[in-house]
XYZ file of C-alpha atoms in Angstrom:
138
model
C -5.859 14.304 8.257
C -9.199 12.957 9.446
C -10.164 9.908 11.475
C -13.221 8.223 9.977
C -14.982 5.858 12.372
C -17.921 3.745 11.235
C -20.120 1.569 13.431
C -21.695 -1.032 11.145
C -23.456 -4.383 11.133
C -20.890 -7.208 11.345
C -22.004 -8.947 8.146
C -21.293 -5.740 6.178
C -17.600 -5.613 7.153
C -16.273 -7.371 4.054
C -18.234 -5.103 1.705
C -16.955 -2.017 3.534
C -13.374 -3.310 3.467
C -13.588 -3.951 -0.283
C -15.094 -0.509 -0.944
C -12.325 1.210 1.023
C -9.651 -0.896 -0.626
C -10.980 0.167 -4.040
C -10.342 3.791 -2.990
C -6.781 2.952 -2.012
C -7.331 3.088 1.745
C -4.394 1.108 3.110
C -5.000 0.673 6.832
C -8.023 -0.158 8.942
C -8.541 -0.890 12.577
C -11.511 -3.186 13.188
C -13.006 -3.763 16.630
C -15.977 -5.881 17.663
C -18.263 -3.684 19.771
C -21.766 -3.744 21.232
C -24.234 -0.907 21.335
C -27.660 0.381 20.495
C -29.242 3.402 18.907
C -32.854 4.029 17.998
C -33.654 0.322 17.835
C -32.855 -0.001 21.584
C -32.113 -3.718 21.371
C -34.685 -6.455 21.041
C -36.224 -9.389 22.890
C -35.347 -13.032 22.373
C -37.004 -16.213 23.535
C -34.780 -18.814 25.209
C -36.196 -21.991 26.770
C -39.592 -20.406 27.087
C -38.378 -17.251 28.813
C -38.186 -13.852 27.169
C -34.939 -11.900 27.496
C -34.175 -8.325 26.556
C -30.971 -7.931 24.556
C -29.974 -4.308 25.178
C -26.681 -4.212 23.317
C -26.439 -5.462 19.763
C -23.206 -6.705 18.166
C -21.603 -4.187 15.816
C -18.208 -3.649 14.221
C -16.210 -0.442 14.551
C -14.044 0.374 11.532
C -11.491 3.173 11.886
C -9.187 4.652 9.290
C -7.059 7.783 9.042
C -7.306 9.499 5.665
C -6.258 12.705 3.942
C -8.839 15.500 3.990
C -9.242 15.249 0.205
C -10.376 11.624 0.504
C -12.899 12.010 3.341
C -16.046 12.546 1.267
C -15.296 9.557 -0.970
C -14.536 7.364 2.074
C -17.809 8.381 3.736
C -19.796 7.641 0.580
C -18.059 4.281 0.075
C -18.833 3.220 3.652
C -22.412 4.479 3.434
C -23.115 2.569 0.226
C -21.407 -0.639 1.347
C -22.898 -0.727 4.864
C -26.470 0.288 4.025
C -29.283 -2.249 4.281
C -32.084 0.309 4.569
C -33.125 -1.047 7.955
C -32.813 0.376 11.448
C -29.401 -0.350 12.937
C -27.287 0.228 9.816
C -24.930 2.300 11.952
C -23.196 5.659 12.045
C -20.131 7.333 10.559
C -18.111 9.805 12.624
C -15.381 12.096 11.309
C -12.828 13.734 13.616
C -9.784 15.867 12.939
C -6.394 14.354 13.661
C -3.854 16.739 15.151
C -0.905 14.556 14.304
C -0.144 11.059 12.995
C 3.237 9.412 13.560
C 4.504 6.078 12.247
C 6.426 4.693 15.225
C 8.918 2.633 13.222
C 10.146 5.397 10.904
C 9.063 8.633 12.547
C 7.096 9.620 9.420
C 4.307 12.100 10.123
C 1.037 13.191 8.538
C -0.156 11.466 5.364
C 3.217 9.719 4.983
C 2.554 7.912 8.276
C -0.661 6.278 7.076
C 0.028 5.513 3.425
C 3.007 3.380 2.533
C 5.409 4.477 -0.197
C 5.272 0.996 -1.712
C 2.731 -1.829 -1.502
C 3.152 -3.857 1.660
C 2.999 -7.635 1.212
C 0.426 -9.241 3.469
C 1.121 -12.421 5.342
C -1.700 -14.617 6.487
C -1.871 -17.186 9.226
C -3.792 -20.273 7.993
C -5.686 -20.599 11.290
C -6.680 -16.965 11.694
C -9.202 -14.778 9.880
C -6.888 -11.857 10.690
C -4.284 -10.640 8.250
C -1.239 -8.770 9.512
C 0.511 -6.026 7.662
C 3.036 -3.680 9.283
C 0.434 -0.921 9.565
C -2.510 -2.775 11.078
C -4.556 -5.926 11.615
C -7.367 -6.540 9.168
C -10.285 -8.902 9.502
C -10.701 -10.791 6.224
C-alpha cells in the first residue's frame, strides 16, 4: 500500500477528484492548507498599501492505494491538476506499513476499498459529502 499526497491549486480539486474516481479510487482526505514553493508568495495592493502574501492557499489530497495503482493515480493527478504555471503543486508517495479499518478490523487493501459500493449521503447545506470511509469535498 502507498499513501499518495498531492498539494494542488484549490480550483483543480474537482478535476482531480473526478480523475481519481474514474480510476476507482474510493476514499480521499482533503485538507485546505497554505504554503509556498518556488513562487515564494506574491504581493497584493490593499487600500494603497502593498502587502506580501507569503503563504498561498492550496488543497492537500491524500489517498491510500494499492502499489499496482500508484503510477496511474500519479498520472491522473498530474494531468488533472496541471495548469502549466508555477504553483501547480507537488505529489508525494510514501509507503504505508499497515492500514486498518477501525469498524471491521479489515487490514491492507481490504481496509481502503469497500467490498460493495457505499451509498453517499449529502447534507443540503454542506459542500461536504460523507461516506463511511471519509469526507469528500464536492
